[in-house]
Coordinates of C-alpha atoms in Angstrom, one line a residue:
M24 CA 23.5 41.0 29.2
Q25 CA 25.2 41.8 25.9
V26 CA 22.8 42.5 23.1
L27 CA 24.0 42.8 19.5
L28 CA 21.7 44.4 17.0
V29 CA 22.5 43.5 13.4
N30 CA 21.6 45.5 10.3
M31 CA 21.9 43.0 7.4
P32 CA 22.0 43.6 3.7
F33 CA 20.3 45.0 1.8
S34 CA 19.6 47.8 4.2
P35 CA 20.6 51.1 2.5
I36 CA 24.2 52.0 3.2
D37 CA 23.7 55.8 3.1
L38 CA 21.3 55.7 6.1
P39 CA 21.8 54.4 9.6
S40 CA 19.1 52.1 10.8
L41 CA 16.3 54.0 12.5
A42 CA 14.9 50.7 14.0
L43 CA 18.2 49.7 15.6
G44 CA 19.0 53.2 16.7
I45 CA 15.8 53.3 18.6
L46 CA 16.2 49.8 20.0
K47 CA 19.8 50.5 21.1
R48 CA 18.6 53.5 23.1
S49 CA 15.6 51.6 24.6
V50 CA 17.8 48.7 25.7
N51 CA 20.5 50.9 27.2
E52 CA 18.1 53.2 29.0
R53 CA 15.4 50.8 30.1
V54 CA 17.0 47.4 30.8
P55 CA 19.2 47.4 33.8
G56 CA 22.4 45.4 33.3
A57 CA 22.0 45.2 29.5
R58 CA 24.2 46.8 26.9
A59 CA 23.3 47.0 23.2
E60 CA 25.5 47.7 20.3
V61 CA 24.8 47.8 16.5
L62 CA 26.7 45.7 13.9
H63 CA 26.5 47.3 10.5
G64 CA 26.3 44.1 8.4
N65 CA 25.2 46.1 5.4
L66 CA 28.5 48.0 5.3
D67 CA 30.4 44.9 6.2
Y68 CA 28.9 43.2 3.1
Y69 CA 29.7 46.1 0.9
D70 CA 33.3 46.1 1.9
W71 CA 33.5 42.3 1.7
L72 CA 32.1 42.4 -1.9
N73 CA 34.6 45.0 -2.9
A74 CA 37.5 42.9 -1.5
Q75 CA 36.1 39.9 -3.4
E76 CA 35.2 41.5 -6.7
P77 CA 36.3 45.2 -7.1
G78 CA 33.9 47.2 -9.2
F79 CA 30.7 46.6 -7.2
T80 CA 29.4 50.2 -6.7
A81 CA 27.1 52.0 -4.4
A82 CA 24.6 52.2 -7.3
D83 CA 24.8 48.4 -7.6
Y84 CA 24.0 48.0 -3.9
A85 CA 21.1 50.5 -4.2
Y86 CA 19.6 48.4 -7.0
Y87 CA 19.4 45.4 -4.6
A88 CA 18.4 47.5 -1.6
L89 CA 15.4 49.3 -3.2
S90 CA 15.1 49.4 -7.0
S91 CA 14.6 45.7 -7.5
Y92 CA 12.2 45.3 -4.5
F93 CA 9.3 44.1 -6.6
L94 CA 11.6 41.6 -8.4
G95 CA 12.9 40.3 -5.0
C96 CA 16.5 40.2 -6.2
G97 CA 18.0 41.2 -2.9
D98 CA 16.2 38.5 -0.9
W99 CA 17.0 35.9 -3.6
V100 CA 20.7 36.7 -3.4
F101 CA 20.8 35.4 0.2
S102 CA 18.5 32.5 -0.3
S103 CA 21.6 30.5 -1.1
A104 CA 23.0 31.2 2.3
L105 CA 19.7 30.4 4.0
Y106 CA 19.5 27.0 2.4
D107 CA 23.3 26.2 2.2
D108 CA 23.2 25.8 -1.5
P109 CA 25.2 28.2 -3.8
E110 CA 23.0 27.1 -6.7
W111 CA 19.7 27.4 -4.9
R112 CA 17.0 27.7 -7.6
A113 CA 19.5 29.4 -9.9
A114 CA 18.0 27.7 -13.0
E115 CA 14.4 28.8 -12.1
F116 CA 15.6 32.3 -11.3
T117 CA 17.5 32.6 -14.6
E118 CA 14.5 31.4 -16.6
T119 CA 12.1 33.8 -14.9
M120 CA 14.2 36.9 -14.5
S121 CA 16.3 37.0 -17.7
R122 CA 14.0 39.4 -19.4
P123 CA 13.3 41.9 -16.6
L124 CA 16.9 42.0 -15.4
G125 CA 18.9 41.9 -18.6
E126 CA 22.1 39.9 -19.2
E127 CA 24.5 42.0 -17.2
R128 CA 22.3 42.4 -14.1
L129 CA 21.4 38.8 -14.2
A130 CA 25.0 37.7 -14.3
Q131 CA 25.8 39.9 -11.3
T132 CA 22.8 38.6 -9.3
L133 CA 23.9 35.0 -9.9
A134 CA 27.4 35.8 -8.8
L135 CA 26.2 37.5 -5.6
H136 CA 24.0 34.5 -5.0
R137 CA 26.8 32.0 -5.3
S138 CA 29.0 33.9 -2.8
A139 CA 26.4 35.0 -0.3
G140 CA 26.9 31.9 1.9
E141 CA 30.6 32.7 2.4
F142 CA 29.9 36.2 3.6
V143 CA 27.1 35.0 6.0
R144 CA 29.4 32.3 7.5
D145 CA 32.2 34.9 8.0
L146 CA 29.7 37.4 9.7
A147 CA 28.3 34.6 11.9
E148 CA 31.8 33.7 13.1
R149 CA 32.5 37.3 14.0
V150 CA 29.2 37.7 15.8
V151 CA 29.8 34.5 17.9
A152 CA 33.4 35.7 18.7
R153 CA 31.8 38.7 20.4
K154 CA 29.9 36.4 22.8
P155 CA 26.6 38.2 22.8
D156 CA 23.7 36.8 24.9
V157 CA 21.1 38.1 22.4
V158 CA 21.4 38.8 18.7
G159 CA 18.5 40.9 17.2
F160 CA 17.9 41.4 13.5
T161 CA 15.8 44.1 11.8
S162 CA 14.0 43.1 8.6
T163 CA 12.6 45.7 6.2
F164 CA 12.4 45.5 2.4
Q165 CA 15.1 43.1 1.2
Q166 CA 16.7 42.0 4.4
N167 CA 14.6 39.0 5.3
T168 CA 16.7 36.1 3.8
A169 CA 20.0 37.7 4.9
A170 CA 18.7 38.0 8.5
L171 CA 17.4 34.5 8.5
A172 CA 20.6 33.1 7.0
A173 CA 22.7 34.9 9.6
A174 CA 20.4 33.7 12.5
R175 CA 20.7 30.1 11.2
H176 CA 24.5 30.1 11.1
I177 CA 24.8 31.9 14.4
K178 CA 22.5 29.3 16.0
R179 CA 24.5 26.5 14.4
L180 CA 27.8 27.8 15.9
A181 CA 26.4 28.8 19.3
P182 CA 23.0 27.4 20.2
E183 CA 23.0 29.2 23.5
I184 CA 22.7 32.7 21.8
V185 CA 19.1 33.9 21.7
T186 CA 18.1 35.1 18.3
V187 CA 15.3 37.6 17.7
M188 CA 13.8 39.1 14.6
G189 CA 11.4 42.0 14.0
G190 CA 10.7 45.0 11.7
A191 CA 8.3 45.7 8.9
N192 CA 8.7 42.2 7.4
C193 CA 7.6 40.7 10.7
D194 CA 4.3 42.6 11.2
G195 CA 1.2 40.7 12.0
T196 CA 0.8 37.3 10.3
Q197 CA 4.2 37.7 8.6
G198 CA 5.9 37.5 12.0
E199 CA 4.0 34.4 12.9
A200 CA 5.1 32.8 9.6
V201 CA 8.8 33.6 10.3
H202 CA 8.7 32.1 13.7
R203 CA 6.7 29.0 12.7
N204 CA 8.9 28.1 9.7
F205 CA 12.4 29.0 10.9
P206 CA 13.1 27.3 14.3
F207 CA 16.6 29.0 14.6
V208 CA 14.7 32.2 15.3
D209 CA 13.9 32.0 19.0
Y210 CA 11.6 35.0 19.2
V211 CA 9.8 37.4 16.8
V212 CA 8.6 40.8 17.9
R213 CA 5.7 42.1 15.9
G214 CA 4.6 45.7 15.8
E215 CA 6.4 48.6 17.6
G216 CA 9.4 47.2 19.4
E217 CA 10.8 49.9 21.7
V218 CA 8.6 48.6 24.5
A219 CA 8.2 44.9 23.6
F220 CA 11.9 44.3 23.0
P221 CA 13.1 45.5 26.4
E222 CA 10.3 43.5 28.0
L223 CA 11.5 40.4 26.1
L224 CA 15.0 40.9 27.5
K225 CA 13.6 41.2 31.0
G226 CA 11.6 38.0 30.3
L227 CA 14.8 36.1 29.4
R228 CA 15.6 36.5 33.1
D229 CA 12.1 35.8 34.3
S230 CA 10.1 33.6 31.9
S231 CA 6.9 34.5 33.6
V232 CA 7.1 37.9 31.9
L233 CA 7.0 36.5 28.4
P234 CA 3.3 35.7 28.0
G235 CA 2.5 39.4 28.7
V236 CA 4.9 40.8 26.0
A237 CA 2.5 42.3 23.4
G238 CA 3.0 40.8 19.9
L239 CA 5.8 38.4 20.9
C240 CA 6.0 35.1 19.0
R241 CA 7.6 32.4 21.3
R242 CA 7.7 28.7 21.7
E243 CA 6.1 26.4 24.2
E244 CA 8.1 23.2 23.5
T245 CA 8.0 23.1 19.7
R246 CA 4.7 25.0 19.2
T247 CA 4.6 28.7 18.1
V248 CA 2.6 30.8 20.5
A249 CA 1.8 34.3 19.2
N250 CA 0.9 36.8 22.0
P251 CA -1.9 39.2 21.0
M252 CA -0.6 42.4 19.4
S253 CA -1.2 45.7 21.1
T254 CA -4.5 47.2 20.3
A255 CA -3.2 50.7 20.7
P256 CA -0.1 52.3 19.1
L257 CA 2.6 54.0 21.1
P258 CA 1.8 57.6 22.0
P259 CA 4.2 60.1 20.4
A260 CA 5.8 60.9 23.7
A261 CA 6.9 57.3 24.1
I262 CA 8.7 57.2 20.7
L263 CA 12.4 57.5 21.5
P264 CA 15.0 59.3 19.3
P265 CA 17.5 57.0 17.8
D266 CA 21.1 56.5 18.9
Y267 CA 23.3 56.4 15.8
T268 CA 26.6 56.1 17.7
G269 CA 29.0 54.0 15.6
Y270 CA 27.4 54.3 12.2
F271 CA 29.3 57.3 10.9
E272 CA 32.6 55.9 12.3
R273 CA 31.9 52.6 10.6
L274 CA 31.0 54.4 7.3
A275 CA 34.2 56.5 7.5
A276 CA 36.2 53.2 7.5
S277 CA 34.2 51.7 4.6
A278 CA 34.9 51.8 0.9
A279 CA 31.4 53.2 0.6
G280 CA 32.5 56.3 2.5
S281 CA 33.9 58.0 -0.6
E282 CA 30.9 57.0 -2.8
I283 CA 27.9 58.2 -0.9
E284 CA 26.5 61.2 1.0
P285 CA 25.2 59.8 4.3
K286 CA 21.9 61.1 5.7
L287 CA 20.4 61.1 9.1
V288 CA 17.1 59.3 9.5
V289 CA 14.6 61.2 11.7
E290 CA 11.1 60.5 12.7
G291 CA 8.4 63.0 13.7
A292 CA 5.2 60.9 13.3
R293 CA 3.8 57.4 12.7
G294 CA 0.7 56.4 10.9
C295 CA -1.2 58.5 8.4
W296 CA -3.9 61.1 9.1
W297 CA -5.3 60.7 5.6
G298 CA -5.4 57.0 5.9
E299 CA -7.4 57.1 9.1
K300 CA -10.2 58.7 7.1
H301 CA -9.6 57.3 3.6
H302 CA -7.2 54.5 3.3
C303 CA -5.7 54.6 -0.2
T304 CA -6.8 51.4 -1.8
F305 CA -3.3 50.1 -2.9
C306 CA -1.3 51.2 0.2
G307 CA -0.1 48.8 2.9
L308 CA 2.8 50.9 4.3
N309 CA 1.4 51.5 7.7
G310 CA 1.0 47.9 8.6
S311 CA -0.9 47.2 11.8
F312 CA -1.2 50.7 13.0
M313 CA -2.8 53.4 10.8
K314 CA -3.5 55.8 13.6
F315 CA -1.6 59.0 13.2
R316 CA 0.5 60.4 16.0
S317 CA 3.2 63.0 15.9
K318 CA 5.8 64.3 18.3
D319 CA 5.6 67.6 20.0
P320 CA 7.1 70.1 17.5
E321 CA 9.5 71.4 20.2
V322 CA 10.7 67.9 21.0
F323 CA 11.2 67.0 17.3
F324 CA 13.0 70.3 16.7
E325 CA 15.5 69.5 19.5
E326 CA 16.0 66.0 18.1
I327 CA 16.8 67.3 14.6
V328 CA 19.1 70.0 15.8
S329 CA 20.9 67.8 18.3
M330 CA 21.5 65.1 15.8
A331 CA 22.8 67.6 13.2
R332 CA 25.2 69.0 15.8
R333 CA 26.4 65.6 17.1
H334 CA 27.0 64.0 13.7
R335 CA 27.7 67.1 11.7
V336 CA 25.3 66.0 9.0
L337 CA 22.7 68.3 7.5
D338 CA 21.1 65.9 5.0
M339 CA 18.1 64.2 6.6
Y340 CA 15.5 61.6 5.6
V341 CA 12.2 62.2 7.4
V342 CA 10.5 58.8 7.4
D343 CA 7.0 60.0 8.3
N344 CA 4.4 58.5 5.9
I345 CA 2.8 62.0 5.8
L346 CA 3.8 65.4 7.1
D347 CA 1.9 66.6 10.2
M348 CA 0.3 69.7 8.8
G349 CA 0.6 71.4 12.2
Y350 CA 4.4 71.3 11.7
V351 CA 4.0 73.9 8.9
T352 CA 3.2 76.6 11.5
S353 CA 5.2 75.2 14.4
L354 CA 8.2 73.1 13.7
L355 CA 9.2 74.5 10.3
P356 CA 9.4 78.2 11.3
R357 CA 11.7 77.1 14.1
L358 CA 13.9 75.3 11.6
I359 CA 14.0 78.4 9.4
E360 CA 15.0 80.6 12.4
S361 CA 17.7 78.1 13.5
G362 CA 19.9 79.0 10.5
Y363 CA 20.8 75.4 9.8
D364 CA 21.3 74.7 6.1
L365 CA 19.3 71.5 6.2
R366 CA 18.4 69.4 3.2
M367 CA 15.5 67.1 4.0
H368 CA 13.3 64.6 2.3
V369 CA 9.6 64.3 3.5
E370 CA 6.4 62.8 2.2
I371 CA 3.4 65.2 1.9
K372 CA -0.2 65.4 0.7
A373 CA -0.4 66.5 -2.9
N374 CA -3.0 69.2 -2.3
M375 CA -0.7 71.5 -0.3
R376 CA -0.7 75.1 -1.4
R377 CA 2.3 77.1 -2.7
E378 CA 2.5 79.2 0.4
Q379 CA 2.8 76.0 2.5
L380 CA 5.4 74.6 0.1
Q381 CA 7.4 77.8 0.3
I382 CA 7.7 77.2 4.1
L383 CA 8.9 73.7 3.5
A384 CA 11.5 74.9 1.0
D385 CA 12.7 77.7 3.4
A386 CA 13.0 75.1 6.2
G387 CA 15.2 72.9 4.1
L388 CA 12.7 70.2 3.1
V389 CA 13.9 70.5 -0.5
H390 CA 13.0 66.9 -1.6
V391 CA 9.3 66.0 -1.2
Q392 CA 7.3 62.9 -2.2
P393 CA 3.6 64.0 -2.5
G394 CA 2.1 60.7 -3.6
I395 CA 0.8 61.9 -6.9
E396 CA 0.4 58.5 -8.6
S397 CA -1.9 59.7 -11.4
L398 CA -2.9 62.9 -13.2
N399 CA -6.5 61.8 -13.8
S400 CA -9.2 62.5 -11.3
R401 CA -11.3 59.4 -12.0
V402 CA -8.3 57.1 -11.4
L403 CA -7.4 59.1 -8.3
G404 CA -10.9 58.5 -7.1
L405 CA -10.5 54.8 -7.5
M406 CA -7.4 55.1 -5.3
D407 CA -9.3 57.1 -2.7
K408 CA -6.5 59.7 -2.8
G409 CA -8.6 62.7 -2.1
V410 CA -7.0 64.9 -4.7
S411 CA -7.8 65.7 -8.4
G412 CA -5.6 65.5 -11.5
C413 CA -5.4 69.3 -11.6
Q414 CA -4.3 69.5 -8.0
N415 CA -1.5 67.1 -8.7
V416 CA -0.4 69.2 -11.7
R417 CA -0.6 72.3 -9.4
M418 CA 1.7 70.5 -7.0
L419 CA 4.3 69.9 -9.7
R420 CA 4.0 73.5 -10.8
D421 CA 4.2 75.0 -7.3
G422 CA 7.1 72.6 -6.4
A423 CA 9.0 74.1 -9.3
S424 CA 8.0 77.7 -8.1
T425 CA 9.4 77.1 -4.7
G426 CA 12.5 75.2 -5.5
L427 CA 11.3 71.8 -4.3
S428 CA 12.3 68.6 -6.1
I429 CA 9.3 66.4 -6.5
S430 CA 9.5 62.6 -6.4
W431 CA 6.5 60.6 -7.6
N432 CA 5.3 57.5 -9.4
Y433 CA 2.7 56.9 -12.1
L434 CA 0.6 53.9 -11.3
Y435 CA -2.0 52.0 -13.3
G436 CA -3.9 48.7 -13.1
F437 CA -6.9 49.8 -11.0
P438 CA -10.2 48.0 -11.3
E439 CA -12.7 49.9 -13.4
E440 CA -10.1 52.3 -14.9
Q441 CA -10.5 52.8 -18.7
E442 CA -8.5 53.9 -21.7
S443 CA -10.4 57.1 -21.7
D444 CA -8.8 57.9 -18.3
Y445 CA -5.4 57.9 -19.9
D446 CA -5.9 59.4 -23.3
P447 CA -6.2 63.1 -22.3
V448 CA -3.3 62.8 -19.9
I449 CA -1.1 61.4 -22.6
E450 CA -2.1 64.1 -25.0
Q451 CA -1.2 66.8 -22.5
I452 CA 2.2 65.5 -21.3
P453 CA 4.2 67.6 -23.8
A454 CA 2.8 70.7 -21.9
L455 CA 4.3 69.4 -18.7
E456 CA 7.8 68.6 -19.8
H457 CA 9.3 71.5 -17.8
L458 CA 8.0 70.0 -14.5
N459 CA 9.3 67.1 -12.5
P460 CA 8.6 63.8 -14.4
P461 CA 7.8 60.7 -12.5
S462 CA 10.8 58.8 -11.0
D463 CA 10.4 56.1 -13.6
L464 CA 8.0 54.9 -16.2
S465 CA 4.5 53.9 -15.2
A466 CA 4.1 50.7 -13.1
R467 CA 1.2 48.3 -12.6
I468 CA 0.2 48.4 -8.9
A469 CA 1.3 45.7 -6.6
I470 CA -1.1 44.2 -4.1
E471 CA 0.3 44.8 -0.7
R472 CA -0.5 43.2 2.6
F473 CA -2.5 45.5 4.9
S474 CA -4.0 47.5 1.9
P475 CA -7.7 47.6 1.2
Y476 CA -7.1 45.7 -2.0
F477 CA -5.6 42.9 0.1
N478 CA -8.2 43.0 2.9
R479 CA -11.3 43.6 0.8
P480 CA -11.6 41.3 -2.3
E481 CA -14.9 43.0 -3.2
L482 CA -12.8 46.0 -4.4
G483 CA -11.6 43.9 -7.4
F484 CA -8.7 41.6 -6.4
S485 CA -9.3 38.0 -5.4
D486 CA -7.4 34.8 -5.9
L487 CA -4.2 36.3 -4.4
R488 CA -1.0 34.4 -4.3
A489 CA 2.4 35.2 -2.8
A490 CA 4.3 37.0 -5.5
R491 CA 6.6 35.0 -7.8
P492 CA 9.9 36.2 -6.1
Y493 CA 8.8 34.5 -2.8
R494 CA 8.3 31.2 -4.6
L495 CA 11.8 31.5 -6.1
T496 CA 13.3 32.3 -2.8
Y497 CA 11.8 30.2 0.0
D498 CA 11.2 26.4 0.3
L499 CA 7.8 26.7 1.9
P500 CA 4.3 25.4 1.2
E501 CA 1.9 27.8 -0.6
Q502 CA 0.0 28.7 2.5
E503 CA 3.1 29.5 4.5
L504 CA 4.4 31.7 1.6
F505 CA 1.1 33.5 1.6
D506 CA 1.4 34.3 5.3
L507 CA 5.1 35.3 4.9
A508 CA 4.6 37.6 1.9
Y509 CA 4.0 41.3 1.7
I510 CA 3.5 41.5 -2.1
F511 CA 1.0 39.3 -3.9
D512 CA 0.2 38.3 -7.5
A513 CA -3.3 38.8 -8.7
P514 CA -5.2 38.8 -12.0
Q515 CA -4.4 42.0 -13.8
R516 CA -7.1 44.7 -13.8
G517 CA -7.5 48.0 -15.6
V518 CA -5.6 49.1 -18.7
G519 CA -2.8 47.3 -20.4
G520 CA -1.2 46.7 -23.8
K521 CA -1.3 49.7 -26.2
T522 CA -2.5 52.1 -23.5
V523 CA 0.4 51.4 -21.2
K524 CA 2.8 51.6 -24.1
R525 CA 1.5 55.0 -25.2
L526 CA 1.7 56.2 -21.6
N527 CA 5.2 55.0 -21.1
D528 CA 6.3 56.4 -24.5
A529 CA 5.0 59.8 -23.4
L530 CA 6.6 59.5 -19.9
R531 CA 9.9 58.5 -21.5
A532 CA 9.8 61.5 -23.8
W533 CA 9.0 63.7 -20.7
K534 CA 12.0 62.4 -18.8
D535 CA 14.3 62.9 -21.8
A536 CA 13.0 66.5 -22.5
Y537 CA 12.9 67.6 -18.8
P538 CA 16.6 68.7 -18.5
V539 CA 16.3 71.2 -21.3
S540 CA 12.6 72.2 -21.2
R541 CA 11.5 75.5 -19.6
L542 CA 8.3 77.5 -19.0
V543 CA 8.2 80.3 -16.5
Q544 CA 6.1 83.3 -15.7
H545 CA 7.2 86.8 -14.6
D546 CA 4.3 88.6 -13.0
L547 CA 5.2 92.3 -13.3
G548 CA 1.9 93.6 -12.0
D549 CA 0.5 95.3 -15.1
R550 CA 1.6 92.4 -17.3
I551 CA 2.7 88.8 -17.1
V552 CA 5.7 87.7 -19.3
L553 CA 5.8 84.0 -20.2
L554 CA 9.0 82.4 -21.5
N555 CA 8.9 79.0 -23.2
R556 CA 11.4 76.4 -24.3
R557 CA 9.4 73.1 -24.8
R558 CA 9.8 71.0 -27.9
A559 CA 6.1 70.7 -28.7
F560 CA 5.5 74.5 -28.7
D561 CA 7.3 76.8 -31.0
W562 CA 6.7 80.1 -29.3
T563 CA 9.4 81.6 -27.0
S564 CA 7.7 84.5 -25.3
L565 CA 4.2 85.8 -24.6
V566 CA 3.0 88.9 -22.8
L567 CA -0.4 89.1 -21.1
S568 CA -1.5 92.6 -20.5
D569 CA -5.2 92.7 -21.0
P570 CA -6.9 93.1 -17.6
V571 CA -9.3 90.3 -18.1
E572 CA -6.5 87.9 -19.3
L573 CA -4.3 88.9 -16.3
A574 CA -7.1 88.3 -13.9
A575 CA -8.0 84.9 -15.5
F576 CA -4.4 83.7 -15.6
R577 CA -3.9 84.5 -11.9
L578 CA -7.2 82.9 -11.0
L579 CA -6.1 79.7 -12.8
A580 CA -3.3 79.3 -10.3
Q581 CA -6.0 77.2 -8.7
P582 CA -8.0 74.5 -10.5
R583 CA -11.3 76.0 -11.8
T584 CA -14.2 75.1 -14.1
P585 CA -15.0 77.6 -16.8
A586 CA -18.3 78.5 -15.0
A587 CA -16.4 79.2 -11.8
L588 CA -13.8 81.3 -13.7
V589 CA -16.6 83.4 -15.2
R590 CA -18.1 84.0 -11.8
R591 CA -14.8 84.9 -10.2
L592 CA -13.8 87.3 -13.1
A593 CA -17.0 89.2 -12.5
E594 CA -15.9 89.9 -9.0
E595 CA -12.3 90.8 -9.8
P596 CA -11.5 94.6 -9.7
G597 CA -10.0 95.9 -12.9
S598 CA -11.3 93.1 -15.1
R599 CA -14.0 95.4 -16.6
G600 CA -16.9 93.3 -15.2
G601 CA -15.3 90.0 -16.3
A602 CA -16.0 87.9 -19.4
G603 CA -18.9 85.9 -20.7
P604 CA -18.8 82.1 -21.1
V605 CA -18.0 82.3 -24.8
D606 CA -15.1 84.6 -24.2
V607 CA -13.7 82.4 -21.4
D608 CA -14.1 79.2 -23.5
A609 CA -12.2 80.8 -26.3
L610 CA -9.5 82.0 -23.9
L611 CA -9.1 78.6 -22.3
H612 CA -9.0 76.9 -25.7
R613 CA -6.2 79.3 -26.9
W614 CA -4.1 79.0 -23.8
H615 CA -4.5 75.2 -23.8
A616 CA -3.3 75.1 -27.4
L617 CA -0.2 77.1 -26.3
G618 CA 0.5 74.6 -23.5
L619 CA -0.3 77.0 -20.7
L620 CA -3.1 75.0 -19.2
F621 CA -3.8 71.4 -18.0
T622 CA -7.4 70.3 -18.0
D623 CA -9.0 67.3 -16.3
A624 CA -12.5 66.5 -15.0
G625 CA -13.8 69.8 -16.3
Q626 CA -11.2 71.9 -14.5
Y627 CA -8.3 74.0 -15.8
V628 CA -5.1 75.0 -14.1
H629 CA -2.1 76.9 -15.5
V630 CA 1.3 75.2 -15.6
A631 CA 3.7 78.1 -15.6
P632 CA 5.8 78.2 -12.4
L633 CA 7.6 81.3 -11.0
P634 CA 11.2 81.7 -12.0
V635 CA 13.8 80.1 -9.7
N636 CA 17.2 78.6 -10.4
D637 CA 15.5 75.6 -11.9
E638 CA 18.4 74.5 -14.1
V639 CA 20.4 73.6 -10.9
L640 CA 17.3 72.2 -9.2
R641 CA 17.2 69.4 -11.8
L642 CA 20.1 67.8 -10.0
H643 CA 18.6 65.4 -7.5
F644 CA 20.7 65.6 -4.4
M645 CA 19.1 62.5 -2.8
G646 CA 20.5 60.4 -5.6
S647 CA 17.3 58.7 -6.5
V648 CA 17.9 55.3 -8.1
V649 CA 15.4 54.1 -10.7
S650 CA 14.9 50.5 -11.6
D651 CA 16.6 48.9 -14.6
S652 CA 13.2 47.7 -15.8
P653 CA 10.2 49.9 -16.9
E654 CA 8.1 47.1 -15.4
V655 CA 9.4 47.6 -11.9
P656 CA 8.4 50.6 -9.8
V657 CA 10.7 52.1 -7.2
P658 CA 9.0 51.6 -3.8
A659 CA 6.9 54.6 -3.1
S660 CA 8.0 54.9 0.5
R661 CA 10.2 53.2 3.0
P662 CA 8.3 51.2 5.7
T663 CA 9.1 52.9 8.9
A664 CA 8.0 50.5 11.7
P665 CA 10.9 50.6 14.1
A666 CA 10.3 47.1 15.6
P667 CA 13.4 45.1 16.2
A668 CA 15.2 44.2 16.0

């Protein structure tokens, strides 16, 4: 049995597909007589475009792959191929998207839309020429219409080829909707696919197996039958390492090879240990399985090292939704000892301490995404984030102290938030301009499937409807669109208008000032020397030498209330018995006016990082791509479900 796994646009071109790498290994190791290969349709498309219209860049591709996700541009591009119409809803798209896209990006999108069908027909012919028995498509982010269009054309050319879809866009109800509405997709695998997909292949030889394949959508005559999904996620020992054979060879032959720095995609854990206890109200990234499970640190270490050796690549994207805190004392020290000069991206909880962040930095996890989302404790409480505004600022400061590049988004639009939650943050942003600004301007939250806001209308969002891009892309009834969609339109909640403009003006100024702003502290024991270069503060140096001030400043490395600071000062040796409330209040007021402190919810924390080579650290090696529109957030995280296909 020949199995061809296809990675369609707009999967990122600088990353091999984790989903297909895992499925390739699972088929080749677990299905006797079957052989799986991966077709890198995303790279094929990039090269095809460059042959058709030179000048299409890797940055252009990244816009459709990730940055325009909430506008649905990547999926709309291939809707013309899905419906065999090069002008499919072009007038409606133009009318709706002219303002958020701008003239140049709109023209490019329309051109890609008109030519997409030609590429899909060419790819389908090449797939059929290879005579596979089964063709599997992975669908995550903006791959859905490209995958569907390819399946349709393959089925038209060779009806005997079995077509399968899976991935994050096929989880739960979404997978049923795909199978129900697109009859050229023979099977849909929902949930984790490394067990279900090999079982499906075995079932193609023995149809009696198919009813027992967890999560499988199949047909009995013309009716869709959805097998119950597994009630338990895969244990970590069952999560296979990916097989990326072929990706780097294909990239080397691609026009993209000279434009991008490829990264390995590695996976240590699935689920979210915080979400198991407190599911962040807006987050739907873990889909059907929130339960956190992580690989044995020794196993994960060997995976990382063996992939680096095999592919001679040291840049890695860790797709875990949240770092296993046990890795801080197990896996990461092993990576430090290994001597490999790794550069890794990982998502972490925003309340990690500086000592822990230093271990991350020493191990090569130089780019972290801590899920900050806001600098106001009340709004963070509405999100159920489990951190405070001062803790988030501490994260930004300690990231700078340890040489970590911090990637984060600023979100708004939460029910019950108020203008008063934003005013003090806006006023204090000039004091933070030496720290990592958010990746883009602020963004109104999107309602995501699987999130508490989606599942529990009593939290403030009802009357949900599939987001506008789905209605521009698919020719489906409203209810079918609802079942297919991951993002939903809802009545706006929270702040808007002038408050959002003030916030975005402050964030824009922060981003503009960041490359040339600086505040650092040199702790010399008997004194602390502070050096400043921020536009809102005209002092350049300040020396703290008074014992009480030294003790207070060091204590404010952690968020503290004035009362707690008074108590701790009384306990500090060398602080002459501490300071009274009046003295502390005056000190806090003076330091706050100098831009040394951030305050929120009655707490204070200092914002002066330790000196590192921070000028160089302002170059983001991961090449973060921000959206063209301030209204469109960059996705906070890449969905990681490795289901097929």
